[in-house]
Amino acid sequence: MPLLFSQNWLIKANSIYSTINSVCGVLAPIIGGFLYSFLKIQSILILNIFCLFIVIITNFFLTFSNKNIEESEKTLESTADKSNDLPKLIVVTGIIFNIGYGLTFSVTIPYLINKVFQIDSKIFGIIQSCFYIGMIFGASLFTLRVKNIALSYFSKIFYKLGGIFLLFSLPIFISLDLKFTTAIYIVAMLLFGIQASFFDVGLTSFIQKEIPQNLLGKYLGIFISSSKLFFLLSIFISGIIIDYLSYKSIFLIGASLFVITALLISIIAKKRLP
């Protein structure tokens, strides 16, 4: 992405990409189910191959900007001092977000809706879809609200995520009517999707801006693999907490984790100010 777009267009490009990705994530299962109702699985696989072939051809004609070695070395030297500890901080930030996401979204929320509150399966589908609607809305809103991304930007997101997790826990500790519980989870899912999109697009743009291009591929490989590893571990841990401790503690753990991270990022951001 940094090779295709200038710095002025980088945030907008990542936002558009995230919007398209979220829309496809919602529409793909619907389209797939519709096609599977009258096509054989072999025909769908052939269609997938054809789509991938179009993607390969499209990528072949993309024009990447050429940067000489001297420019790359200057970029590396100018960012070496200020970003010495920055890659480690970004990796930790991504890991913590994926831990909170894994603890709640994949196991705990479906468990609460289906087992504890026993909400209708159709309503459950609506609640789940609100997360992706929030991501679409958040990615579209991102370019309008965010012009520049600093380290303090992420502390604000983690504070908001902590508040959203407390909103998720509200029906657990306070006895509410089922309609109010459903409304709270719909609103919380929408807000969760918006902030998740803000975090995803913001962190991607921040990484592309702050990390030297000759280290970007290696760094992204480490970042993505470590984040996904902790995401899977958090799903496993959430099941253990539900079985052996209490589901009531998960959102409190997630909220505490996000607020502590927000405080640490705020402290580090102030130290990095000239």
Short mmCIF file of C-alpha atoms in Angstrom, two decimals:
data_model
loop_
_atom_site.label_atom_id
_atom_site.label_comp_id
_atom_site.label_asym_id
_atom_site.label_seq_id
_atom_site.Cartn_x
_atom_site.Cartn_y
_atom_site.Cartn_z
CA MET A 1 0.00 0.00 0.00
CA PRO A 2 2.78 2.56 0.75
CA LEU A 3 4.25 1.85 -2.71
CA LEU A 4 0.92 2.47 -4.44
CA PHE A 5 -0.21 5.63 -2.66
CA SER A 6 1.38 8.81 -1.36
CA GLN A 7 1.38 9.65 2.36
CA ASN A 8 -1.57 12.01 1.83
CA TRP A 9 -3.64 9.19 0.32
CA LEU A 10 -2.46 6.36 2.58
CA ILE A 11 -5.11 6.76 5.30
CA LYS A 12 -7.91 7.09 2.75
CA ALA A 13 -6.65 4.05 0.80
CA ASN A 14 -6.56 1.87 3.93
CA SER A 15 -10.03 3.09 4.91
CA ILE A 16 -11.49 2.24 1.49
CA TYR A 17 -9.80 -1.17 1.58
CA SER A 18 -11.23 -1.90 5.03
CA THR A 19 -14.72 -0.81 3.92
CA ILE A 20 -14.65 -3.08 0.86
CA ASN A 21 -13.27 -5.94 2.95
CA SER A 22 -16.04 -5.56 5.56
CA VAL A 23 -18.78 -5.34 2.91
CA CYS A 24 -17.42 -8.49 1.26
CA GLY A 25 -17.31 -10.23 4.64
CA VAL A 26 -21.05 -9.58 5.03
CA LEU A 27 -22.10 -10.30 1.43
CA ALA A 28 -19.86 -13.31 0.68
CA PRO A 29 -21.77 -15.85 2.86
CA ILE A 30 -25.09 -14.57 1.48
CA ILE A 31 -23.93 -14.80 -2.15
CA GLY A 32 -22.26 -18.15 -1.47
CA GLY A 33 -25.44 -19.59 0.00
CA PHE A 34 -27.49 -18.26 -2.92
CA LEU A 35 -25.09 -19.75 -5.52
CA TYR A 36 -24.92 -23.08 -3.67
CA SER A 37 -28.71 -23.38 -3.87
CA PHE A 38 -28.62 -23.93 -7.64
CA LEU A 39 -24.94 -24.58 -8.52
CA LYS A 40 -22.77 -27.59 -7.78
CA ILE A 41 -19.75 -27.18 -5.53
CA GLN A 42 -17.45 -27.81 -8.53
CA SER A 43 -18.96 -24.82 -10.35
CA ILE A 44 -18.43 -22.59 -7.31
CA LEU A 45 -14.78 -23.69 -7.06
CA ILE A 46 -14.27 -22.90 -10.76
CA LEU A 47 -15.82 -19.47 -10.15
CA ASN A 48 -13.38 -18.92 -7.27
CA ILE A 49 -10.44 -19.86 -9.50
CA PHE A 50 -11.67 -17.42 -12.16
CA CYS A 51 -11.96 -14.62 -9.55
CA LEU A 52 -8.45 -15.31 -8.27
CA PHE A 53 -7.14 -15.28 -11.84
CA ILE A 54 -8.66 -11.80 -12.33
CA VAL A 55 -6.95 -10.64 -9.13
CA ILE A 56 -3.57 -11.96 -10.35
CA ILE A 57 -3.96 -10.21 -13.71
CA THR A 58 -5.01 -6.97 -11.98
CA ASN A 59 -1.99 -7.07 -9.66
CA PHE A 60 0.28 -7.68 -12.65
CA PHE A 61 -0.67 -4.28 -14.11
CA LEU A 62 -0.30 -2.30 -10.88
CA THR A 63 2.40 0.39 -11.04
CA PHE A 64 4.67 0.58 -8.00
CA SER A 65 6.79 3.64 -7.30
CA ASN A 66 10.55 3.15 -7.63
CA LYS A 67 12.75 4.42 -4.81
CA ASN A 68 16.51 4.31 -5.01
CA ILE A 69 18.79 2.89 -2.33
CA GLU A 70 19.96 6.31 -1.11
CA GLU A 71 16.37 7.40 -0.37
CA SER A 72 15.70 4.15 1.53
CA GLU A 73 18.86 4.60 3.59
CA LYS A 74 17.91 8.21 4.43
CA THR A 75 14.43 7.10 5.49
CA LEU A 76 15.90 4.37 7.68
CA GLU A 77 18.40 6.77 9.30
CA SER A 78 15.78 9.46 9.95
CA THR A 79 13.35 7.03 11.60
CA ALA A 80 15.84 4.78 13.37
CA ASP A 81 16.04 6.83 16.56
CA LYS A 82 12.37 7.64 17.04
CA SER A 83 11.07 4.16 16.08
CA ASN A 84 13.64 2.08 17.96
CA ASP A 85 11.08 0.86 20.50
CA LEU A 86 8.04 1.67 18.37
CA PRO A 87 7.82 -1.71 16.55
CA LYS A 88 7.77 -3.54 19.90
CA LEU A 89 5.06 -1.21 21.20
CA ILE A 90 2.92 -1.71 18.09
CA VAL A 91 3.26 -5.51 18.33
CA VAL A 92 2.19 -5.44 22.00
CA THR A 93 -0.73 -3.14 21.15
CA GLY A 94 -1.93 -5.49 18.40
CA ILE A 95 -1.57 -8.50 20.70
CA ILE A 96 -3.61 -6.87 23.49
CA PHE A 97 -6.38 -5.88 21.08
CA ASN A 98 -6.55 -9.45 19.71
CA ILE A 99 -6.61 -10.88 23.25
CA GLY A 100 -9.59 -8.69 24.18
CA TYR A 101 -11.27 -9.46 20.86
CA GLY A 102 -10.72 -13.21 21.22
CA LEU A 103 -11.83 -13.31 24.85
CA THR A 104 -15.22 -11.82 24.05
CA PHE A 105 -16.30 -12.04 20.43
CA SER A 106 -15.70 -15.67 19.46
CA VAL A 107 -16.88 -17.55 22.58
CA THR A 108 -18.21 -15.34 25.38
CA ILE A 109 -20.77 -13.21 23.52
CA PRO A 110 -22.35 -16.20 21.69
CA TYR A 111 -22.38 -18.10 25.01
CA LEU A 112 -24.15 -15.26 26.83
CA ILE A 113 -26.70 -14.66 24.07
CA ASN A 114 -27.56 -18.33 23.48
CA LYS A 115 -27.08 -19.95 26.90
CA VAL A 116 -27.45 -17.27 29.57
CA PHE A 117 -29.99 -14.83 28.08
CA GLN A 118 -31.47 -17.42 25.66
CA ILE A 119 -32.16 -14.85 22.96
CA ASP A 120 -33.78 -16.08 19.74
CA SER A 121 -31.34 -17.31 17.09
CA LYS A 122 -32.62 -14.74 14.55
CA ILE A 123 -31.93 -11.92 17.00
CA PHE A 124 -28.52 -13.46 17.65
CA GLY A 125 -27.78 -13.20 13.93
CA ILE A 126 -28.82 -9.54 13.94
CA ILE A 127 -26.58 -8.82 16.94
CA GLN A 128 -23.61 -10.54 15.28
CA SER A 129 -24.17 -8.69 12.01
CA CYS A 130 -24.17 -5.35 13.88
CA PHE A 131 -20.44 -5.82 14.48
CA TYR A 132 -19.72 -5.96 10.75
CA ILE A 133 -22.12 -3.09 10.05
CA GLY A 134 -20.18 -1.10 12.64
CA MET A 135 -16.91 -1.98 10.90
CA ILE A 136 -18.28 -0.81 7.55
CA PHE A 137 -19.54 2.43 9.07
CA GLY A 138 -16.29 2.94 11.02
CA ALA A 139 -14.07 2.44 7.97
CA SER A 140 -16.22 4.88 5.97
CA LEU A 141 -16.19 7.42 8.81
CA PHE A 142 -12.46 7.08 9.40
CA THR A 143 -11.33 9.28 6.49
CA LEU A 144 -13.75 12.03 7.51
CA ARG A 145 -12.68 12.17 11.15
CA VAL A 146 -9.00 11.18 11.14
CA LYS A 147 -6.45 13.25 9.24
CA ASN A 148 -3.29 12.38 11.16
CA ILE A 149 -2.43 9.40 13.35
CA ALA A 150 -0.24 9.83 16.40
CA LEU A 151 0.51 7.37 19.19
CA SER A 152 -2.02 9.05 21.49
CA TYR A 153 -4.75 8.12 18.96
CA PHE A 154 -4.58 4.49 20.13
CA SER A 155 -4.90 5.34 23.81
CA LYS A 156 -8.27 7.00 23.05
CA ILE A 157 -9.44 3.88 21.21
CA PHE A 158 -8.48 1.60 24.12
CA TYR A 159 -10.31 3.84 26.59
CA LYS A 160 -13.43 3.62 24.40
CA LEU A 161 -13.07 -0.16 24.05
CA GLY A 162 -12.86 -0.45 27.85
CA GLY A 163 -16.14 1.49 28.13
CA ILE A 164 -17.79 -0.71 25.48
CA PHE A 165 -16.76 -3.84 27.38
CA LEU A 166 -18.34 -2.44 30.53
CA LEU A 167 -21.51 -1.86 28.47
CA PHE A 168 -21.40 -5.54 27.44
CA SER A 169 -21.17 -6.55 31.12
CA LEU A 170 -24.10 -4.38 32.22
CA PRO A 171 -26.87 -6.99 31.59
CA ILE A 172 -24.73 -9.59 33.38
CA PHE A 173 -24.64 -7.74 36.71
CA ILE A 174 -27.97 -5.91 36.50
CA SER A 175 -31.21 -7.78 35.91
CA LEU A 176 -32.82 -6.23 32.83
CA ASP A 177 -35.73 -7.00 30.58
CA LEU A 178 -34.81 -9.14 27.57
CA LYS A 179 -35.64 -6.29 25.18
CA PHE A 180 -33.26 -3.92 27.01
CA THR A 181 -30.55 -6.59 27.02
CA THR A 182 -30.98 -7.10 23.27
CA ALA A 183 -30.86 -3.33 22.66
CA ILE A 184 -27.71 -2.97 24.76
CA TYR A 185 -25.94 -5.74 22.86
CA ILE A 186 -26.97 -4.31 19.48
CA VAL A 187 -25.61 -0.88 20.44
CA ALA A 188 -22.47 -2.36 22.01
CA MET A 189 -21.81 -4.49 18.92
CA LEU A 190 -22.17 -1.48 16.62
CA LEU A 191 -19.77 0.57 18.77
CA PHE A 192 -17.38 -2.38 19.04
CA GLY A 193 -17.32 -2.73 15.25
CA ILE A 194 -16.69 1.01 14.76
CA GLN A 195 -13.80 1.09 17.22
CA ALA A 196 -12.36 -2.18 15.86
CA SER A 197 -12.36 -0.62 12.39
CA PHE A 198 -10.79 2.59 13.72
CA PHE A 199 -8.09 0.50 15.38
CA ASP A 200 -7.47 -1.73 12.35
CA VAL A 201 -7.26 1.07 9.75
CA GLY A 202 -5.40 3.38 12.11
CA LEU A 203 -2.79 0.81 13.11
CA THR A 204 -2.24 -0.28 9.50
CA SER A 205 -1.71 3.33 8.38
CA PHE A 206 0.51 4.04 11.39
CA ILE A 207 2.70 1.02 10.66
CA GLN A 208 3.06 1.93 6.99
CA LYS A 209 4.02 5.47 7.95
CA GLU A 210 6.43 4.79 10.81
CA ILE A 211 8.24 1.58 9.79
CA PRO A 212 10.96 1.90 7.08
CA GLN A 213 9.93 0.22 3.84
CA ASN A 214 12.93 -2.10 3.75
CA LEU A 215 11.77 -3.57 7.10
CA LEU A 216 8.02 -3.39 6.49
CA GLY A 217 7.53 -6.90 5.04
CA LYS A 218 9.52 -8.64 7.76
CA TYR A 219 7.85 -6.57 10.48
CA LEU A 220 4.31 -7.19 9.22
CA GLY A 221 5.00 -10.94 9.14
CA ILE A 222 6.01 -10.90 12.82
CA PHE A 223 3.16 -8.56 13.76
CA ILE A 224 0.37 -10.53 12.04
CA SER A 225 1.59 -13.97 13.16
CA SER A 226 2.03 -12.93 16.82
CA SER A 227 -1.35 -11.17 16.91
CA LYS A 228 -3.19 -14.17 15.45
CA LEU A 229 -1.37 -16.56 17.79
CA PHE A 230 -2.53 -14.65 20.87
CA PHE A 231 -6.01 -14.34 19.35
CA LEU A 232 -6.26 -18.15 19.19
CA LEU A 233 -4.85 -18.51 22.71
CA SER A 234 -7.40 -16.03 24.06
CA ILE A 235 -10.26 -18.05 22.52
CA PHE A 236 -8.93 -21.14 24.29
CA ILE A 237 -8.53 -19.23 27.58
CA SER A 238 -12.05 -17.78 27.37
CA GLY A 239 -13.49 -21.31 27.27
CA ILE A 240 -11.48 -22.25 30.36
CA ILE A 241 -12.64 -19.13 32.23
CA ILE A 242 -16.29 -19.85 31.40
CA ASP A 243 -16.01 -23.51 32.49
CA TYR A 244 -13.89 -23.17 35.62
CA LEU A 245 -14.30 -19.57 36.83
CA SER A 246 -17.18 -17.35 35.70
CA TYR A 247 -18.29 -15.76 32.45
CA LYS A 248 -18.99 -12.60 34.47
CA SER A 249 -15.28 -11.90 34.85
CA ILE A 250 -14.33 -11.95 31.15
CA PHE A 251 -15.59 -8.50 30.18
CA LEU A 252 -14.12 -7.02 33.35
CA ILE A 253 -10.75 -8.60 32.49
CA GLY A 254 -10.98 -7.22 28.94
CA ALA A 255 -12.01 -3.74 30.10
CA SER A 256 -9.18 -3.64 32.67
CA LEU A 257 -6.67 -4.80 30.06
CA PHE A 258 -7.76 -2.08 27.62
CA VAL A 259 -7.75 0.73 30.21
CA ILE A 260 -4.28 -0.23 31.52
CA THR A 261 -2.98 -0.34 27.94
CA ALA A 262 -4.51 3.09 27.23
CA LEU A 263 -2.76 4.55 30.30
CA LEU A 264 0.61 3.07 29.27
CA ILE A 265 0.27 4.34 25.69
CA SER A 266 -0.60 7.81 26.99
CA ILE A 267 2.53 7.84 29.17
CA ILE A 268 4.76 6.65 26.31
CA ALA A 269 3.19 9.15 23.86
CA LYS A 270 3.96 12.04 26.23
CA LYS A 271 7.59 10.91 26.57
CA ARG A 272 7.94 10.79 22.77
CA LEU A 273 6.77 14.40 22.35
CA PRO A 274 9.64 16.77 21.48
#
